[in-house]
Short mmCIF file of C-alpha atoms in Angstrom, two decimals:
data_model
loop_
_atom_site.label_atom_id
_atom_site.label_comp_id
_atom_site.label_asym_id
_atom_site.label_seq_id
_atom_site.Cartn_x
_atom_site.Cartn_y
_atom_site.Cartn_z
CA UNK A 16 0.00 0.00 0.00
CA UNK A 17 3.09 2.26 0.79
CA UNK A 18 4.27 1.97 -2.92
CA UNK A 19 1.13 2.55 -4.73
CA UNK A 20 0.27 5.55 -2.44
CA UNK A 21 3.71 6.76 -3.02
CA UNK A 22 2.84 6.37 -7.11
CA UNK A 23 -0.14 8.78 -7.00
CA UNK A 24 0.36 11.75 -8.63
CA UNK A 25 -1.08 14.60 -5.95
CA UNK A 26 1.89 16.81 -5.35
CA UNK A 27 2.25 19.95 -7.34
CA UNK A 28 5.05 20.23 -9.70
CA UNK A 29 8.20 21.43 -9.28
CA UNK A 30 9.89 25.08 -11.04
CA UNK A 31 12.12 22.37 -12.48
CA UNK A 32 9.23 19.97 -13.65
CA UNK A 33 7.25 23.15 -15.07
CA UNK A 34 10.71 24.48 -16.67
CA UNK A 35 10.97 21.14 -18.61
CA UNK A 36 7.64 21.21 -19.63
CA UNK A 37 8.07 24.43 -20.90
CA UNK A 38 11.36 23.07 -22.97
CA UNK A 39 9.18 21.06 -24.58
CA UNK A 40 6.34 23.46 -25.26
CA UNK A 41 3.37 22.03 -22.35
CA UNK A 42 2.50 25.47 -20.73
CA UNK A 43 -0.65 26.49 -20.04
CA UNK A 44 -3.05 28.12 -23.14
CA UNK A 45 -6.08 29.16 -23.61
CA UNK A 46 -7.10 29.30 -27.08
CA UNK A 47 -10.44 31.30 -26.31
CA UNK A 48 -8.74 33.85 -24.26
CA UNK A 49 -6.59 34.43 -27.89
CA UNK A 50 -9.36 35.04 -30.28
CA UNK A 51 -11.26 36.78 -27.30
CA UNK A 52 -8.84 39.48 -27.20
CA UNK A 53 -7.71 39.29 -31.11
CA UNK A 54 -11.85 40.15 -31.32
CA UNK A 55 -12.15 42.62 -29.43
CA UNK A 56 -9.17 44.48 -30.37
CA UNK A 57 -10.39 44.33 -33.86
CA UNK A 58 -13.67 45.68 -32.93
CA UNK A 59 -12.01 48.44 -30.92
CA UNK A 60 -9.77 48.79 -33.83
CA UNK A 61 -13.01 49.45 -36.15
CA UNK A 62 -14.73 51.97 -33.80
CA UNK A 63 -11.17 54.01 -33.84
CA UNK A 64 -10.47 53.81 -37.49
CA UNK A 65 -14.40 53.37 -38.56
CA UNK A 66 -14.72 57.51 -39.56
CA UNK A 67 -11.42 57.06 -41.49
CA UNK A 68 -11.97 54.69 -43.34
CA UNK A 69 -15.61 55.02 -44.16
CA UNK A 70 -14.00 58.60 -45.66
CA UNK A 71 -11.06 56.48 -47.63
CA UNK A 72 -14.30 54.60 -48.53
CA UNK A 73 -16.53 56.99 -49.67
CA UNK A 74 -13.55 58.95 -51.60
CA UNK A 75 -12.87 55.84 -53.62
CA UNK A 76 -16.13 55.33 -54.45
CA UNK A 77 -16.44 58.79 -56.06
CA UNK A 78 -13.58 58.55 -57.86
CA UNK A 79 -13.83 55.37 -59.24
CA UNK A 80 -17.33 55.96 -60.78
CA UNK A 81 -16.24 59.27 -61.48
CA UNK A 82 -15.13 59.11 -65.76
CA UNK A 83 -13.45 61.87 -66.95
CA UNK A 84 -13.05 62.53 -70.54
CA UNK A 85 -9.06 62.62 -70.11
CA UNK A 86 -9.55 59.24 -68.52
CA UNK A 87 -11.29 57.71 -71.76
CA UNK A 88 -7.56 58.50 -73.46
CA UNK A 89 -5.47 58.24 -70.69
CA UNK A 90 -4.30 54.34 -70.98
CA UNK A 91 -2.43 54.39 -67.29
CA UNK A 92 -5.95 56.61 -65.68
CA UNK A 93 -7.05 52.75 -64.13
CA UNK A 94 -3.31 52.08 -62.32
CA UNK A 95 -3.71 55.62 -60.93
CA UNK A 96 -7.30 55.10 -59.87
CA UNK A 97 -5.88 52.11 -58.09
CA UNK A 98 -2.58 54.03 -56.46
CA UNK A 99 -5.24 56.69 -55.37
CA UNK A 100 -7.61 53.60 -53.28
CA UNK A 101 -4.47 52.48 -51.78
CA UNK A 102 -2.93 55.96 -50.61
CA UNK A 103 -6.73 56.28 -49.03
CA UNK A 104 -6.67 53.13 -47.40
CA UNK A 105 -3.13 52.77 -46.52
CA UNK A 106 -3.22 55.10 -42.83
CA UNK A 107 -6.58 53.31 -41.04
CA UNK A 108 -6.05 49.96 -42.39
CA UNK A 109 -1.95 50.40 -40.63
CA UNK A 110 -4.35 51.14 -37.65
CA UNK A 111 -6.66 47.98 -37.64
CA UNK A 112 -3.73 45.72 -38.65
CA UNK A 113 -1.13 47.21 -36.43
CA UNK A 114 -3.88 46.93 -33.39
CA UNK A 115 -4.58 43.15 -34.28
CA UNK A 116 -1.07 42.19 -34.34
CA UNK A 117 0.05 43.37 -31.18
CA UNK A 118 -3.87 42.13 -29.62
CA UNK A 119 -2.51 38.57 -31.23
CA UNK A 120 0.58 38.20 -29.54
CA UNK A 121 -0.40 39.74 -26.14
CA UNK A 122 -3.70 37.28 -26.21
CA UNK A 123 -1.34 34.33 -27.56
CA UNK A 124 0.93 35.14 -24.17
CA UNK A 125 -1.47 36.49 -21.48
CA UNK A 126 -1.85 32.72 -20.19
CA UNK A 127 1.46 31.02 -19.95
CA UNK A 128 4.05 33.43 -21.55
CA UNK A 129 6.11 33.93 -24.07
CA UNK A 130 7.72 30.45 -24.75
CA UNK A 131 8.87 29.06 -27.90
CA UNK A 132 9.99 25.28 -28.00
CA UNK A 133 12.15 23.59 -30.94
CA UNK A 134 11.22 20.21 -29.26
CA UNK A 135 7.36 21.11 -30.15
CA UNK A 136 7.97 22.49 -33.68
CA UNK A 137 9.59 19.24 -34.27
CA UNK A 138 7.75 16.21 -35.80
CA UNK A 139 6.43 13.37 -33.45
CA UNK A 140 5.43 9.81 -34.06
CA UNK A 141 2.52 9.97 -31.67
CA UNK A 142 0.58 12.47 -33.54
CA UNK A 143 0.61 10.01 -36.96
CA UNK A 144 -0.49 7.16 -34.73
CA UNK A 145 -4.02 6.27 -35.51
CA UNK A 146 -4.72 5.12 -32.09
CA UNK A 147 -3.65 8.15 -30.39
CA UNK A 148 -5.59 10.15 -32.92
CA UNK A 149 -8.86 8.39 -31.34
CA UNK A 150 -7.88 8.93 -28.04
CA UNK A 151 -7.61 12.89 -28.64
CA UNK A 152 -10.91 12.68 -30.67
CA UNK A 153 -12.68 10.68 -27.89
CA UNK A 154 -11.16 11.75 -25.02
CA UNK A 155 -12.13 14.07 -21.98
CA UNK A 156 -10.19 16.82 -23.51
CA UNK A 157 -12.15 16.75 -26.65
CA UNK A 158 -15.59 16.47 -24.99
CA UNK A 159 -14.61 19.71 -23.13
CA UNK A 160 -14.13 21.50 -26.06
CA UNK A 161 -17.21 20.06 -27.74
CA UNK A 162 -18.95 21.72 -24.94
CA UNK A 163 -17.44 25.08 -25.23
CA UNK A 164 -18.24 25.23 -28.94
CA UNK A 165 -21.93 24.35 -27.68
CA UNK A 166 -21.59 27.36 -25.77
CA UNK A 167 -19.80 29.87 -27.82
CA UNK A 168 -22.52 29.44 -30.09
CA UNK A 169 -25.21 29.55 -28.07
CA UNK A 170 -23.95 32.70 -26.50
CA UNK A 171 -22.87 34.58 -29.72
CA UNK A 172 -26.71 33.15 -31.04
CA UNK A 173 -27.73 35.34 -28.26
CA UNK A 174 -25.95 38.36 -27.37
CA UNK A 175 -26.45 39.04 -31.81
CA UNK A 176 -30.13 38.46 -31.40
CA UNK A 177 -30.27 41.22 -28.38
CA UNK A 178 -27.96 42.94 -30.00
CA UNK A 179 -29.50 43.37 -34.01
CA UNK A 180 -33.04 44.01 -31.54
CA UNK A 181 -31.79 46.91 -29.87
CA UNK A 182 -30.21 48.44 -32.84
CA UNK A 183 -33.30 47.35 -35.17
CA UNK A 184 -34.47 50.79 -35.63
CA UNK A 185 -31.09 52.45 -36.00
CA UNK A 186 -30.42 49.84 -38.58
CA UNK A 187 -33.34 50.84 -40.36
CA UNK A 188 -32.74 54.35 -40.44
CA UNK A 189 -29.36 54.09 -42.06
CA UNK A 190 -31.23 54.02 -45.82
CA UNK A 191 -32.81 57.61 -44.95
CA UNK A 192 -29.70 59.39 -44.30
CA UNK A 193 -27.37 60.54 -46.86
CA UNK A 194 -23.47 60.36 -47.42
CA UNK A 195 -21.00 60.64 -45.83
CA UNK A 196 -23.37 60.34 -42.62
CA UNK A 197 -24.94 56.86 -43.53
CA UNK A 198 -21.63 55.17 -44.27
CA UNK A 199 -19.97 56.55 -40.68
CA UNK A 200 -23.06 55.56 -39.24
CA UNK A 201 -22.75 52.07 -40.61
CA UNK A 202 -19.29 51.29 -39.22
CA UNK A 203 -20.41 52.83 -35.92
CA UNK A 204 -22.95 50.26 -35.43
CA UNK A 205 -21.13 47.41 -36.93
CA UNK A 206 -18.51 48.41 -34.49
CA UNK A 207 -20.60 48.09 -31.77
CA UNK A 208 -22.26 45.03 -33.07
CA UNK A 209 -19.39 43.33 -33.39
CA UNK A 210 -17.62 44.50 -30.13
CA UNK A 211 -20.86 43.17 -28.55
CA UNK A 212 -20.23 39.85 -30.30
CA UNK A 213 -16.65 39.74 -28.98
CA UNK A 214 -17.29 40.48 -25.78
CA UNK A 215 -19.75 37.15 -25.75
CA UNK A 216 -16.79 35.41 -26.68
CA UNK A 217 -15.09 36.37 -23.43
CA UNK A 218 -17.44 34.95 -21.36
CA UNK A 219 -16.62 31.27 -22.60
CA UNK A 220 -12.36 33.10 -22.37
CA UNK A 221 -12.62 33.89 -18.51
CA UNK A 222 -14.32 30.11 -18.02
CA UNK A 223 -11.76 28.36 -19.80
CA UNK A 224 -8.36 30.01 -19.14
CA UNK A 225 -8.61 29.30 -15.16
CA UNK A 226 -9.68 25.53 -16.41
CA UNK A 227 -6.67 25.65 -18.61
CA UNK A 228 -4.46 26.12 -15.70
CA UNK A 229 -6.07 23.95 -13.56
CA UNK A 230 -5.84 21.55 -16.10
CA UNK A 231 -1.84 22.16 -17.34
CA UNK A 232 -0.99 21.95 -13.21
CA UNK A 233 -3.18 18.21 -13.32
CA UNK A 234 -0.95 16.90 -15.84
CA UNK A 235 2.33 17.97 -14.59
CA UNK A 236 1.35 16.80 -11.24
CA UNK A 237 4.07 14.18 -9.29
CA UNK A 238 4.14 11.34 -7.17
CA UNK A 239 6.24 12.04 -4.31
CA UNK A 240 8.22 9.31 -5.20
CA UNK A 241 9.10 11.61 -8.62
CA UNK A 242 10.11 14.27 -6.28
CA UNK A 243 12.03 12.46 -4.32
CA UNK A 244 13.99 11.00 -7.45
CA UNK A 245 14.01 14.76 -8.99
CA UNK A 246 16.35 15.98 -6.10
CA UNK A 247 18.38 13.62 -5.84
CA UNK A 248 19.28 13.78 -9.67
CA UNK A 249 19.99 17.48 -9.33
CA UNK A 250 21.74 17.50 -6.00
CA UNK A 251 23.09 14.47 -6.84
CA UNK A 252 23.52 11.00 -4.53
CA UNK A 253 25.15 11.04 -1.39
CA UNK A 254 27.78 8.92 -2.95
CA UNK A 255 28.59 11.02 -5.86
CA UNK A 256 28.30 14.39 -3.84
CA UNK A 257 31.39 12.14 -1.49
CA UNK A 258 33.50 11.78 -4.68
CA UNK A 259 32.93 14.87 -5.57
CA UNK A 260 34.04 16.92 -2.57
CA UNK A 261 37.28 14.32 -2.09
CA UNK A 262 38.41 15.22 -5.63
CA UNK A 263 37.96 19.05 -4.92
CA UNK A 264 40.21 18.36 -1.83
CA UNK A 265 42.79 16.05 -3.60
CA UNK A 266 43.26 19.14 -6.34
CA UNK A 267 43.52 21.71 -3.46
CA UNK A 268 45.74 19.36 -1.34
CA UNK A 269 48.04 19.12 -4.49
CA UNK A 270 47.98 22.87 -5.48
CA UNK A 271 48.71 23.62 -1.72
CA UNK A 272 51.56 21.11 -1.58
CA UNK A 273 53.07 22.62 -4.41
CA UNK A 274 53.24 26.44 -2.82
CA UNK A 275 55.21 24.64 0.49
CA UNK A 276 58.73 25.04 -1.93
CA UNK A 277 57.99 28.69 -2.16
CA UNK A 278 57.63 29.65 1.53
CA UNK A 279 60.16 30.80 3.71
CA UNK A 280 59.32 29.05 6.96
CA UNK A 281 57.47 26.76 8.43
CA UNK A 282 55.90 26.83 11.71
CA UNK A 283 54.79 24.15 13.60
CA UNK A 284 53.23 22.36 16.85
CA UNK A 285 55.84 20.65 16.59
CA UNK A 286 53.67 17.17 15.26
CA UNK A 287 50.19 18.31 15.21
CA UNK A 288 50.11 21.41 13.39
CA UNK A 289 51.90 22.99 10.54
CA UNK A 290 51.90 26.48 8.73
CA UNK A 291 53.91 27.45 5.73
CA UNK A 292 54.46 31.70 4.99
CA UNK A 293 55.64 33.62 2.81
CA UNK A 294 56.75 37.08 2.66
CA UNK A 295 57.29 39.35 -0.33
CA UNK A 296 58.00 42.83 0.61
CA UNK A 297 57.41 44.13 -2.72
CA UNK A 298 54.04 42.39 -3.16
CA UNK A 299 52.27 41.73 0.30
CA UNK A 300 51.84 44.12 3.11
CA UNK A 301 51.94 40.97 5.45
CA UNK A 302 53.33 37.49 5.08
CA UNK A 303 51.05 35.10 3.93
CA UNK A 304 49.56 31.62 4.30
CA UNK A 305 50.65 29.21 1.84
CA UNK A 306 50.10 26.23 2.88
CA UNK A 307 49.18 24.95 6.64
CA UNK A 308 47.77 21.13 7.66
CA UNK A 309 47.02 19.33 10.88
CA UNK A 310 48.75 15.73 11.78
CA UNK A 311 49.61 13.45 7.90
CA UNK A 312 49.11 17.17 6.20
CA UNK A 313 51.50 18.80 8.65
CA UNK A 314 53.91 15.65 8.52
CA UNK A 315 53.76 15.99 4.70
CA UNK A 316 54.77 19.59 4.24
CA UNK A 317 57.39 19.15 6.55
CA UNK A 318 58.48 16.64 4.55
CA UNK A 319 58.53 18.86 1.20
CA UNK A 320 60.22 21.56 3.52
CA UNK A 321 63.32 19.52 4.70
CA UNK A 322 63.40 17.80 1.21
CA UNK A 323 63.67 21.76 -0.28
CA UNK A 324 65.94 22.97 2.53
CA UNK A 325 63.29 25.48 3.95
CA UNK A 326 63.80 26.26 7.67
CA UNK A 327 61.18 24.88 9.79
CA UNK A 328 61.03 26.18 13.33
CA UNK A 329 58.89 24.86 16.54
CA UNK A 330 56.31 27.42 18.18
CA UNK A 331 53.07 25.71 19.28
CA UNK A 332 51.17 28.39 20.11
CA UNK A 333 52.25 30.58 16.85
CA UNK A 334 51.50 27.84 14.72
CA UNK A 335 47.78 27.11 16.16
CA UNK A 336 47.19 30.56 16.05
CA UNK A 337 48.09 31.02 12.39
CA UNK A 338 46.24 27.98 11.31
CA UNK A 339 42.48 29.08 13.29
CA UNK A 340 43.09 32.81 12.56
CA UNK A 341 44.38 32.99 8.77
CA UNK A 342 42.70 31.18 5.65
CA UNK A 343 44.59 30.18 2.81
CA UNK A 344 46.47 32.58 0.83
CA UNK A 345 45.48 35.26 3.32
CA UNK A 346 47.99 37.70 5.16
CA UNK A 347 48.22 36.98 8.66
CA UNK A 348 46.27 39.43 10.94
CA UNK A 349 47.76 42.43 12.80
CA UNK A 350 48.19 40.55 15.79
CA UNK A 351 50.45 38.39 15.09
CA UNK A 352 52.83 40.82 13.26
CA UNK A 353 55.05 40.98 16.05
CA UNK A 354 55.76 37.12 16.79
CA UNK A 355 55.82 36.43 12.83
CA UNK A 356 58.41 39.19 12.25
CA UNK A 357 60.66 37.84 15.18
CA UNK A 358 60.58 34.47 13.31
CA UNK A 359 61.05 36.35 10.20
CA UNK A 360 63.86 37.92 11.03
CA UNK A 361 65.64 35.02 12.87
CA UNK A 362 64.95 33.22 9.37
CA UNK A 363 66.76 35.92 7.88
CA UNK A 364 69.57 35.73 10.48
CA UNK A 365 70.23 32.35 9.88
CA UNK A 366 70.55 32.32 6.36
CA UNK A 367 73.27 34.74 6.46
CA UNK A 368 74.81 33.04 9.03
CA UNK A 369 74.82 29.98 6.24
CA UNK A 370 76.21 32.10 3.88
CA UNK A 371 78.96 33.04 6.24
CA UNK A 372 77.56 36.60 6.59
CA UNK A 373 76.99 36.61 9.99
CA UNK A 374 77.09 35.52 13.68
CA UNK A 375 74.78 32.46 14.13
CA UNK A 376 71.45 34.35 15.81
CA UNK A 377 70.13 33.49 18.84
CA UNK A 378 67.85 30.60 19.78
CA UNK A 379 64.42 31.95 18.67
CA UNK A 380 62.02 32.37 22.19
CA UNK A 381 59.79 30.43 23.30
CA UNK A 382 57.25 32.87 24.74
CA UNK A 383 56.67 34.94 21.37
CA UNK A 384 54.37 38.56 21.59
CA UNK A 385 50.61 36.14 20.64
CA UNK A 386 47.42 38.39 21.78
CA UNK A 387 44.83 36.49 23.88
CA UNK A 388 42.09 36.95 21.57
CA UNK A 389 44.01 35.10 19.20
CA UNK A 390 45.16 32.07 20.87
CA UNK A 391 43.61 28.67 20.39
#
């Protein structure tokens, strides 16, 4: 019972699960809420533009049964007469069409977004497979939208029967008036018709775009089970994550190990703990941390220090303070300038003293200047 409850799909899905749906072009759309508002733009779009153009109208009319003599000889007069309709109709048709494209794409994306999908565009088996075609044709998805075509028509049927008998009269008073009037007149209450019309459609828009999420989210839902196996694909397993993190450590073990040559001294516990600094004058304000280990780490850059002939010298309570204060590649802090320049300098001492330079220096002390607040 534990495994088939775990198999039911009643979790919502995941920003990752809805971003691969979306990769594949399964958002949610409403196809109603589209031509809803690609309607009623173009009704708008008629009531703005309806004077202009019934004018661009109206002038081609008059000059196209207008016949000049000079026409009668004239062999180009019909290509003009043309040129002239389209120079009329050019400005409010720009309007309608410039108002339906943009109503287009913002209906297209009001319900889902912007999202284009290669994987979609692409051609699938499924949709050539006759069995699958029945199961679209026949299945709950397609009696849903049998139903809304039951409706849009039933509603447009409607609102256009109020609509034609509250504008009956108007209507019929269109054939008494004269031009230009009759013809403005005309596109006013087609307008309004039509807006009236479109705004039926929106009823059946605002029932089926919440349905179309709610029925998008359905789909997509998971098991927890899916979850489950969802993080641990992105995170990773515990295993993996293991590797992982011991690789990162082997390369920064290695990359430390091969700074250790370049520092000038190493402190240490003298067993436990190991630091290795390194002070340019010219480039750091402080010494810094090169490399620094506890117990086989600390072992092993001594190791690389004696094998490159790099003084190490014993302070315990310098070299736990440098490793729990001072990250990697970091200058030391302020408070341990003093006891790090002492060792410094006896470092310094002792090489000349090699070189035959110098007196050998004196044994380096034991209690060197370490704050409180700074002591581990």
């Amino acid at each position: 019972m534990a495994e088939e409850s775990g198999g039911e799909k009643t979790e919502q899905p995941t920003p990752k699960k809805l971003q691969d749906a979306a990769k594949k072009g399964q958002i949610a759309r409403s196809k109603d809420l589209g031509t809803a508002v690609v309607l009623i733009a173009s009704a708008a779009s008629l009531l703005i533009f309806g004077k202009m153009l019934a004018i661009a109208v109206l002038n081609i009319g008059q000059r196209l049964m207008r016949l000049d003599q000079k026409d009668i000889f004239e062999p180009n007069s019909m290509f003009t007469a043309w040129g002239d309709a389209g120079r009329e109709l050019a400005a409010p048709l720009s309007g309608i069409f410039l108002l339906i494209l943009v109503a287009s794409f913002v209906g297209n994306t009001l319900l889902g977004g912007f999202n284009f999908s290669w994987e979609a565009a692409g051609p699938k088996a499924s949709k050539m497979n006759p069995m699958q075609g029945f199961k679209r044709m026949f299945g709950l998805q397609a009696l849903v939208e049998l139903i809304k075509s039951i409706l849009k028509v039933a509603v447009v049927v409607g609102v256009a029967y109020l609509l034609l008998k509250l504008f009956f009269m108007d209507i019929m008073a269109l054939s008494l008036m004269s031009e230009p009037n009759n013809i403005e007149s005309a596109l006013y209450f087609l307008g309004w018709l039509f807006l009236g019309l479109c705004a039926s459609v929106s009823i059946i828009a605002v029932v089926d775009a919440p349905y179309q999420l709610w029925n998008h989210t359905k789909q997509l839902k998971m098991s927890l089970q899916e979850i489950k196996d969802e993080h641990k694909n992105s995170e990773g397993s515990p295993e993996t994550k293991g590797r992982i993190r011991r690789t990162q450590m082997q390369m920064s073990m290695k990359r430390m190990m091969q700074q250790v040559p370049t520092a000038d001294v190493i402190v240490t516990n003298p067993t436990h703990y190991a630091v290795a600094l390194k002070y340019d004058q010219g480039k750091f304000r402080a010494p810094v941390v090169v490399a620094k280990g506890v117990d086989e780490v600390a072992m092993h850059i001594r190791k690389i220090a004696n094998e490159h002939k790099i003084p190490v010298l014993e302070s315990p309570a310098l070299a736990r303070s440098i490793y729990y204060t001072t990250k990697l590649d970091h200058p030391i802090p302020e408070q341990l300038f003093a006891a790090v320049a002492q060792i410094l300098a006896y470092v310094y001492q002792l090489k000349m003293y090699r070189k035959g330079k110098g007196s050998r220096p004196k044994s380096l002390a034991k209690d060197l200047p370490i704050p409180e607040d700074v002591r581990h």
